[in-house]
Short mmCIF file of C-alpha atoms in Angstrom, two decimals:
data_model
loop_
_atom_site.label_atom_id
_atom_site.label_comp_id
_atom_site.label_asym_id
_atom_site.label_seq_id
_atom_site.Cartn_x
_atom_site.Cartn_y
_atom_site.Cartn_z
CA MET A 1 -24.72 -18.41 -12.69
CA ILE A 2 -21.27 -19.67 -13.64
CA GLU A 3 -20.54 -23.34 -13.03
CA ALA A 4 -17.26 -25.21 -13.58
CA VAL A 5 -17.07 -29.01 -13.31
CA GLY A 6 -13.74 -30.85 -13.44
CA LEU A 7 -12.17 -28.02 -15.40
CA THR A 8 -8.66 -28.88 -16.61
CA LYS A 9 -6.30 -27.08 -18.97
CA ARG A 10 -2.85 -28.26 -20.08
CA TYR A 11 -0.28 -26.47 -22.23
CA GLY A 12 2.02 -29.24 -23.33
CA ALA A 13 3.63 -30.70 -20.21
CA LYS A 14 2.39 -27.88 -17.98
CA THR A 15 -0.97 -28.16 -16.25
CA ALA A 16 -2.39 -24.68 -15.68
CA VAL A 17 -5.74 -25.78 -14.19
CA HIS A 18 -6.49 -29.20 -12.73
CA ASN A 19 -9.92 -30.65 -11.91
CA LEU A 20 -11.40 -27.30 -10.84
CA SER A 21 -15.06 -27.25 -9.77
CA PHE A 22 -16.99 -24.27 -8.35
CA GLN A 23 -20.12 -22.18 -8.70
CA VAL A 24 -20.48 -18.39 -8.90
CA ARG A 25 -24.00 -17.51 -7.80
CA PRO A 26 -25.98 -14.36 -8.61
CA GLY A 27 -26.72 -11.69 -6.04
CA ALA A 28 -23.21 -11.66 -4.51
CA VAL A 29 -19.72 -10.42 -5.36
CA THR A 30 -17.47 -13.47 -5.64
CA GLY A 31 -13.74 -12.84 -5.29
CA PHE A 32 -11.32 -15.00 -7.27
CA LEU A 33 -7.97 -15.19 -5.46
CA GLY A 34 -4.70 -16.99 -5.97
CA PRO A 35 -0.95 -16.38 -6.33
CA ASN A 36 0.64 -15.40 -9.63
CA GLY A 37 0.59 -18.37 -12.01
CA SER A 38 -2.19 -20.16 -10.13
CA GLY A 39 -4.48 -20.31 -13.18
CA LYS A 40 -6.94 -17.47 -12.53
CA SER A 41 -6.63 -15.82 -15.95
CA THR A 42 -6.71 -19.20 -17.70
CA THR A 43 -9.92 -20.08 -15.87
CA MET A 44 -11.55 -16.79 -16.88
CA ARG A 45 -10.52 -17.31 -20.49
CA MET A 46 -12.14 -20.76 -20.49
CA ILE A 47 -15.34 -19.29 -19.03
CA LEU A 48 -15.47 -16.83 -21.94
CA GLY A 49 -14.67 -19.45 -24.58
CA LEU A 50 -11.25 -17.96 -25.40
CA ASP A 51 -9.47 -21.17 -24.36
CA ARG A 52 -10.82 -24.68 -24.84
CA PRO A 53 -10.62 -26.91 -21.74
CA THR A 54 -8.52 -30.04 -21.96
CA ALA A 55 -11.12 -31.77 -19.77
CA GLY A 56 -14.25 -30.82 -17.89
CA ARG A 57 -16.68 -28.07 -18.73
CA VAL A 58 -17.73 -24.59 -17.70
CA THR A 59 -21.17 -23.10 -18.37
CA ILE A 60 -23.02 -19.81 -17.95
CA ASP A 61 -26.68 -20.29 -17.04
CA GLY A 62 -26.34 -23.89 -18.18
CA HIS A 63 -24.81 -23.15 -21.61
CA PRO A 64 -21.22 -22.84 -22.86
CA PHE A 65 -20.33 -19.28 -23.75
CA GLY A 66 -20.23 -20.07 -27.46
CA ASP A 67 -23.80 -21.36 -27.39
CA LEU A 68 -25.29 -18.25 -25.80
CA PRO A 69 -27.43 -16.22 -28.22
CA ASN A 70 -25.96 -12.74 -28.58
CA ALA A 71 -23.45 -13.40 -25.79
CA PRO A 72 -22.35 -9.73 -25.34
CA ARG A 73 -25.89 -8.91 -24.23
CA GLN A 74 -25.69 -11.60 -21.53
CA VAL A 75 -22.05 -11.61 -20.44
CA GLY A 76 -19.74 -8.63 -19.94
CA ALA A 77 -16.03 -9.00 -19.21
CA LEU A 78 -12.87 -7.01 -18.58
CA LEU A 79 -9.75 -9.14 -18.99
CA ASP A 80 -7.28 -6.76 -20.64
CA ALA A 81 -7.96 -3.04 -20.49
CA LYS A 82 -5.36 -2.35 -23.22
CA ALA A 83 -7.09 -4.57 -25.79
CA VAL A 84 -8.26 -1.44 -27.65
CA HIS A 85 -7.25 0.03 -31.00
CA GLY A 86 -5.15 3.03 -29.98
CA GLY A 87 -6.23 5.08 -32.96
CA ARG A 88 -9.89 4.98 -32.01
CA SER A 89 -11.56 7.36 -29.64
CA ALA A 90 -13.32 6.03 -26.58
CA ARG A 91 -16.71 6.61 -28.14
CA SER A 92 -15.75 5.03 -31.46
CA HIS A 93 -14.44 1.94 -29.68
CA LEU A 94 -17.66 1.46 -27.73
CA LEU A 95 -19.81 2.32 -30.75
CA SER A 96 -18.18 -0.43 -32.82
CA LEU A 97 -18.86 -2.95 -30.04
CA ALA A 98 -22.46 -1.77 -29.78
CA GLN A 99 -23.06 -2.10 -33.53
CA LEU A 100 -21.68 -5.65 -33.54
CA SER A 101 -24.11 -6.64 -30.78
CA GLY A 102 -27.17 -4.73 -31.90
CA ILE A 103 -26.99 -2.30 -28.98
CA PRO A 104 -28.45 1.20 -29.49
CA ALA A 105 -25.94 4.01 -29.95
CA ARG A 106 -27.42 6.00 -27.07
CA ARG A 107 -26.23 3.26 -24.74
CA VAL A 108 -22.63 4.25 -25.58
CA ASP A 109 -23.11 7.72 -24.15
CA GLU A 110 -24.82 6.25 -21.07
CA VAL A 111 -21.91 3.99 -20.13
CA LEU A 112 -19.37 6.74 -20.86
CA GLY A 113 -21.17 8.80 -18.25
CA VAL A 114 -21.32 5.87 -15.82
CA VAL A 115 -17.53 5.43 -15.90
CA GLY A 116 -16.78 9.17 -15.96
CA LEU A 117 -15.26 9.41 -19.46
CA GLN A 118 -17.89 11.62 -21.10
CA ASP A 119 -15.50 14.59 -21.24
CA VAL A 120 -12.78 12.61 -23.08
CA ALA A 121 -15.09 10.54 -25.29
CA LYS A 122 -13.53 11.92 -28.48
CA ARG A 123 -9.92 11.45 -27.42
CA ARG A 124 -7.88 8.61 -28.90
CA SER A 125 -7.44 5.78 -26.43
CA LYS A 126 -3.67 5.54 -27.00
CA GLY A 127 -3.31 8.70 -24.95
CA PHE A 128 -5.25 7.30 -22.00
CA SER A 129 -3.60 6.62 -18.67
CA LEU A 130 -3.80 3.17 -17.09
CA GLY A 131 -6.72 4.22 -14.93
CA MET A 132 -8.61 5.73 -17.87
CA GLY A 133 -8.06 2.51 -19.81
CA GLN A 134 -9.55 0.55 -16.92
CA ARG A 135 -12.63 2.78 -16.96
CA LEU A 136 -13.02 2.26 -20.70
CA GLY A 137 -12.78 -1.51 -20.24
CA ILE A 138 -15.45 -1.42 -17.53
CA ALA A 139 -17.66 0.63 -19.86
CA ALA A 140 -17.31 -2.05 -22.54
CA ALA A 141 -18.30 -4.74 -20.02
CA LEU A 142 -21.41 -2.78 -19.01
CA LEU A 143 -22.39 -1.92 -22.59
CA GLY A 144 -24.92 -4.72 -23.10
CA ASP A 145 -26.42 -4.46 -19.59
CA PRO A 146 -25.48 -8.14 -18.99
CA LYS A 147 -26.58 -10.43 -16.18
CA VAL A 148 -23.10 -11.97 -15.75
CA LEU A 149 -19.94 -9.88 -15.30
CA LEU A 150 -16.29 -10.91 -15.04
CA PHE A 151 -13.53 -8.50 -14.04
CA ASP A 152 -9.80 -9.26 -13.91
CA GLU A 153 -7.97 -6.71 -11.72
CA PRO A 154 -10.57 -3.95 -12.29
CA VAL A 155 -8.96 -1.42 -9.90
CA ASN A 156 -5.48 -1.65 -11.44
CA GLY A 157 -4.19 1.89 -11.99
CA LEU A 158 -7.15 3.65 -10.43
CA ASP A 159 -6.80 6.42 -7.87
CA PRO A 160 -8.51 6.14 -4.44
CA GLU A 161 -11.69 7.78 -5.75
CA GLY A 162 -11.78 5.34 -8.65
CA ILE A 163 -11.23 2.35 -6.36
CA LEU A 164 -14.13 3.45 -4.18
CA TRP A 165 -16.29 3.90 -7.28
CA VAL A 166 -15.48 0.36 -8.53
CA ARG A 167 -16.23 -1.08 -5.08
CA ASN A 168 -19.63 0.55 -4.95
CA LEU A 169 -20.32 -0.42 -8.58
CA MET A 170 -19.65 -4.11 -7.86
CA LYS A 171 -21.91 -4.07 -4.83
CA ARG A 172 -24.68 -2.32 -6.74
CA LEU A 173 -24.50 -4.77 -9.63
CA ALA A 174 -24.70 -7.72 -7.23
CA ALA A 175 -27.61 -6.11 -5.38
CA GLU A 176 -29.47 -6.00 -8.69
CA GLY A 177 -29.27 -9.81 -8.85
CA ARG A 178 -26.38 -10.08 -11.29
CA THR A 179 -23.49 -12.57 -11.13
CA VAL A 180 -20.25 -10.68 -10.38
CA PHE A 181 -16.91 -12.55 -10.56
CA VAL A 182 -13.86 -10.44 -9.64
CA SER A 183 -10.20 -11.43 -9.67
CA SER A 184 -7.79 -9.27 -7.67
CA HIS A 185 -4.54 -9.31 -5.71
CA LEU A 186 -5.60 -6.48 -3.39
CA MET A 187 -6.66 -8.33 -0.24
CA SER A 188 -7.74 -5.18 1.57
CA GLU A 189 -10.09 -4.29 -1.29
CA MET A 190 -11.47 -7.81 -1.56
CA ALA A 191 -12.23 -7.76 2.17
CA LEU A 192 -14.42 -4.70 1.59
CA THR A 193 -16.01 -5.78 -1.68
CA ALA A 194 -16.45 -9.56 -1.85
CA ASP A 195 -19.13 -11.63 -0.14
CA HIS A 196 -17.79 -15.02 -1.21
CA LEU A 197 -14.30 -16.27 -2.10
CA ILE A 198 -12.91 -18.88 -4.46
CA VAL A 199 -9.20 -19.43 -3.83
CA ILE A 200 -6.99 -21.54 -6.09
CA GLY A 201 -3.32 -22.46 -5.97
CA ARG A 202 -1.31 -24.13 -8.71
CA GLY A 203 -4.50 -24.70 -10.65
CA GLN A 204 -6.39 -26.49 -7.87
CA LEU A 205 -9.19 -25.37 -5.59
CA LEU A 206 -8.07 -24.36 -2.09
CA ALA A 207 -11.20 -22.72 -0.67
CA ASP A 208 -14.81 -22.00 -1.65
CA MET A 209 -16.56 -20.19 1.20
CA SER A 210 -17.68 -16.81 2.51
CA VAL A 211 -15.14 -14.17 3.48
CA THR A 212 -16.01 -14.50 7.16
CA ASP A 213 -15.60 -18.29 7.15
CA PHE A 214 -12.37 -18.05 5.18
CA ILE A 215 -10.80 -15.74 7.75
CA SER A 216 -12.08 -17.84 10.64
CA HIS A 217 -10.77 -21.11 9.17
CA ASN A 218 -7.32 -19.76 8.32
CA SER A 219 -6.43 -17.64 11.34
CA ALA A 220 -6.34 -17.89 15.10
CA ASP A 221 -8.51 -15.35 16.89
CA PHE A 222 -7.34 -14.20 20.31
CA ALA A 223 -8.11 -11.68 23.01
CA ARG A 224 -5.81 -8.94 24.27
CA VAL A 225 -5.90 -8.51 28.04
CA ARG A 226 -4.10 -5.81 29.99
CA THR A 227 -3.81 -5.29 33.76
CA PRO A 228 -2.55 -2.19 35.59
CA ALA A 229 1.07 -1.65 34.66
CA THR A 230 1.90 -0.55 38.20
CA GLU A 231 0.80 -3.87 39.68
CA PRO A 232 2.81 -6.73 38.11
CA ALA A 233 1.43 -9.18 40.69
CA GLN A 234 -2.04 -8.71 39.18
CA ARG A 235 -0.70 -9.77 35.78
CA GLU A 236 0.84 -12.95 37.20
CA LYS A 237 -2.30 -13.73 39.16
CA LEU A 238 -4.49 -13.38 36.06
CA THR A 239 -2.12 -15.53 33.98
CA SER A 240 -2.41 -18.37 36.49
CA ALA A 241 -6.20 -18.06 36.69
CA LEU A 242 -6.67 -18.07 32.91
CA THR A 243 -4.36 -21.07 32.50
CA GLU A 244 -6.31 -23.01 35.12
CA ALA A 245 -9.53 -22.14 33.25
CA GLY A 246 -8.20 -23.81 30.09
CA GLY A 247 -6.82 -20.84 28.21
CA GLN A 248 -3.44 -20.38 26.59
CA VAL A 249 -1.69 -17.20 27.66
CA LEU A 250 1.28 -15.59 25.93
CA PRO A 251 2.92 -12.28 26.86
CA GLU A 252 2.91 -9.45 24.33
CA PRO A 253 5.92 -7.13 23.83
CA ASP A 254 3.94 -4.14 25.14
CA GLY A 255 3.03 -5.87 28.41
CA ALA A 256 -0.42 -7.13 27.41
CA LEU A 257 -1.47 -10.79 27.40
CA ARG A 258 -2.59 -12.77 24.36
CA VAL A 259 -5.28 -15.26 25.37
CA THR A 260 -6.63 -18.05 23.17
CA GLY A 261 -9.06 -20.85 23.97
CA LEU A 262 -11.44 -18.70 26.01
CA ALA A 263 -14.26 -16.41 24.93
CA LEU A 264 -14.27 -12.81 26.04
CA PRO A 265 -17.14 -13.21 28.53
CA ARG A 266 -15.31 -16.14 30.15
CA ILE A 267 -12.10 -14.12 30.43
CA SER A 268 -14.03 -11.33 32.13
CA ASP A 269 -15.60 -13.79 34.61
CA VAL A 270 -12.23 -15.35 35.45
CA ALA A 271 -10.70 -11.93 36.09
CA HIS A 272 -13.64 -10.97 38.30
CA GLU A 273 -13.39 -14.17 40.30
CA ALA A 274 -9.64 -13.65 40.74
CA ASP A 275 -10.25 -10.06 41.89
CA VAL A 276 -8.05 -8.67 39.09
CA ARG A 277 -8.75 -5.29 37.53
CA LEU A 278 -8.60 -5.12 33.73
CA TRP A 279 -7.45 -2.13 31.77
CA GLU A 280 -8.09 -3.77 28.38
CA LEU A 281 -10.12 -6.70 27.09
CA SER A 282 -10.43 -6.61 23.31
CA PRO A 283 -10.96 -9.21 20.56
CA HIS A 284 -8.48 -9.55 17.71
CA GLN A 285 -9.36 -11.07 14.35
CA ALA A 286 -6.89 -11.66 11.55
CA SER A 287 -7.28 -9.75 8.30
CA LEU A 288 -8.11 -11.35 4.98
CA GLU A 289 -4.52 -10.81 3.91
CA GLU A 290 -3.18 -12.72 6.92
CA ALA A 291 -5.59 -15.60 6.34
CA TYR A 292 -4.81 -15.66 2.61
CA MET A 293 -1.05 -15.69 3.18
CA ARG A 294 -1.39 -18.52 5.65
CA MET A 295 -3.45 -20.65 3.26
CA THR A 296 -1.42 -20.04 0.09
CA GLN A 297 2.10 -20.07 1.54
CA GLY A 298 2.66 -23.55 0.12
CA ALA A 299 1.27 -22.71 -3.33
CA VAL A 300 3.53 -19.76 -4.21
CA ASP A 301 5.74 -20.37 -7.26
CA TYR A 302 7.77 -17.17 -7.23
CA ARG A 303 9.65 -16.31 -4.04
CA SER A 304 12.12 -13.49 -3.59
CA THR A 305 15.61 -13.88 -2.11
CA THR A 306 17.89 -11.53 -0.25
CA ASP A 307 19.99 -9.27 -2.45
CA GLN A 308 23.61 -10.14 -1.57
CA LYS A 309 25.01 -7.49 -3.96
CA ALA A 310 27.90 -9.78 -4.85
CA GLY A 311 30.86 -7.93 -6.31
CA LEU A 312 29.20 -4.53 -5.86
CA GLN A 313 30.31 -3.76 -2.32
CA PRO A 314 33.91 -2.66 -1.62
CA VAL A 315 36.05 -5.16 0.29
CA MET A 316 36.81 -3.78 3.73
CA PRO A 317 40.01 -4.63 5.62
CA PRO A 318 39.73 -6.98 8.60
CA GLY A 319 38.59 -5.24 11.75
CA TYR A 320 36.89 -2.40 9.89
CA VAL A 321 34.03 -0.89 11.88
CA PRO A 322 31.44 1.00 9.80
CA PRO A 323 30.78 4.52 11.01
CA GLN A 324 27.65 5.01 13.04
CA GLU A 325 24.91 7.06 11.49
CA LEU A 326 24.02 10.26 13.27
CA PRO A 327 20.41 10.53 14.42
CA GLN A 328 18.22 12.58 12.18
CA VAL A 329 17.26 15.87 13.76
CA PRO A 330 13.90 17.15 12.49
CA GLN A 331 13.97 20.53 10.89
CA GLN A 332 11.78 23.14 12.45
CA GLY A 333 10.34 24.06 9.07
CA TRP A 334 8.60 20.69 8.87
CA TYR A 335 6.14 21.48 11.63
CA ALA A 336 3.82 24.27 12.65
CA PRO A 337 5.67 27.13 14.32
CA PRO A 338 5.70 26.95 18.14
CA PRO A 339 3.77 29.42 20.29
CA PRO A 340 5.50 32.73 20.93
CA GLY A 341 8.24 32.45 23.47
CA GLN A 342 8.46 28.63 23.20
CA ASN A 343 10.83 26.52 21.18
CA PRO A 344 9.97 22.78 21.21
CA TYR A 345 13.45 21.90 19.98
CA ALA A 346 15.34 23.85 22.63
CA GLY A 347 16.81 21.80 25.47
CA PRO A 348 16.52 22.63 29.17
CA PRO A 349 18.02 25.95 30.18
CA GLN A 350 21.75 25.69 30.71
CA PRO A 351 23.62 27.49 33.50
CA PRO A 352 25.60 30.46 32.28
CA MET A 353 29.03 29.61 31.05
CA PRO A 354 31.84 30.96 33.27
CA GLN A 355 33.55 33.87 31.66
CA PRO A 356 37.31 33.71 31.41
CA PRO A 357 39.08 36.29 33.59
CA VAL A 358 39.91 39.48 31.89
CA GLN A 359 43.63 39.69 31.44
CA GLN A 360 45.23 42.91 32.59
CA ALA A 361 47.29 44.76 30.10
CA PRO A 362 51.01 44.58 30.94
CA PRO A 363 52.42 47.76 32.52
CA ALA A 364 53.73 50.27 30.14
CA GLN A 365 57.46 50.01 29.58
CA PRO A 366 59.45 53.15 30.31
CA PRO A 367 60.54 54.91 27.18
CA VAL A 368 63.97 54.00 25.98
CA GLN A 369 66.42 56.78 26.60
CA GLN A 370 67.85 57.91 23.37
CA PRO A 371 71.45 59.09 23.39
CA PRO A 372 71.78 62.92 23.25
CA ALA A 373 71.99 64.26 19.84
CA ALA A 374 75.35 65.58 18.70
CA PRO A 375 75.72 69.41 18.90
CA PRO A 376 75.21 71.10 15.61
CA VAL A 377 78.32 71.75 13.60
CA PRO A 378 79.05 75.57 13.56
CA GLN A 379 78.75 77.10 10.22
CA ALA A 380 81.68 78.95 8.73
CA PRO A 381 81.18 82.75 8.61
CA ALA A 382 80.15 84.06 5.29
CA ALA A 383 82.66 85.98 3.21
CA PRO A 384 82.18 89.78 3.22
CA ALA A 385 80.46 91.07 0.23
CA ALA A 386 82.45 93.00 -2.33
CA PRO A 387 81.97 96.77 -2.16
CA THR A 388 79.66 98.17 -4.65
CA THR A 389 81.04 100.79 -7.02
CA SER A 390 78.81 103.76 -7.56
CA GLU A 391 79.14 107.16 -9.05
CA ASP A 392 78.85 108.84 -5.57
CA SER A 393 81.84 107.02 -4.20
CA ARG A 394 83.89 108.16 -6.97
#
């Protein structure tokens, strides 16, 4: 078990943790939540003896971490997955930790198999992805088979399969009676993994309770009620009846009613007594994220602002109206082809377009009369040929 009493840590004028007291019990996964800068990492470092508290104390099974005999065999932790010599292989890194703690070498191969790195055991860790580094850090935490485990953002960089594996690993370790303390910013994952929550803000304790109680204390549960949409009088009648019964009724944008102050069975009885038919009567409970945001909204140190893009936008003349964007038309290639003879993107059949009248060719123009050709000029008669002199004529 981890126990903190009046834990305080100051760095000069800044107080990182102030008068923090809590217990992390075995047999359950305890989530450690808080905004950035709230003191979660500082608290974990003080638990592991890496930072000395300014005031107060924190113990593991009744002893400070530094007083535990062979502490790596009793406490395993993952605070920084990149705190590994990049030139060492995964197996060499774990083997060096095992030799320092008197852990058998065969245990190295066991934890490599547990985290799924047995096929890359001889690769240098500097070539590991973020998710592979997380798995190596978890293997180092499990190396001594400890009873107490601390994890800071263990699912950072893991794919969905890896996140599911870590979730099941945490639950299995807690079911074995170990103390499991997990810090994370993923509310959806904490809702599925944690049994108990410790929430801090600006170094002070905000909540120490089960997940169910935390959501119940920091959210307003309500019931959604819907009447037939074709009968608006039924909706008004039910609203009046529920209000008279002590409930608070608010309309929803989709036409349903949001009812608070009355349990579901009571809402059903009121509707029956008012002779109103119900199409929907369902409970609504806030998520862990909604409850967390509501509790810590006043303890957030870093808030974003709207990007005004000053000096980056062109100055438009007065009266300028930006052009309207055309609606996006889905391309047919994005979906499965339609059945033969059907086109889901074709509009209703249009009447045939009237054909323009066929223009008649203009009548042929009569040929232009050419003036008669001039009579041919008579040729002059040819001169008579000279008589031929021959011996007979002589």
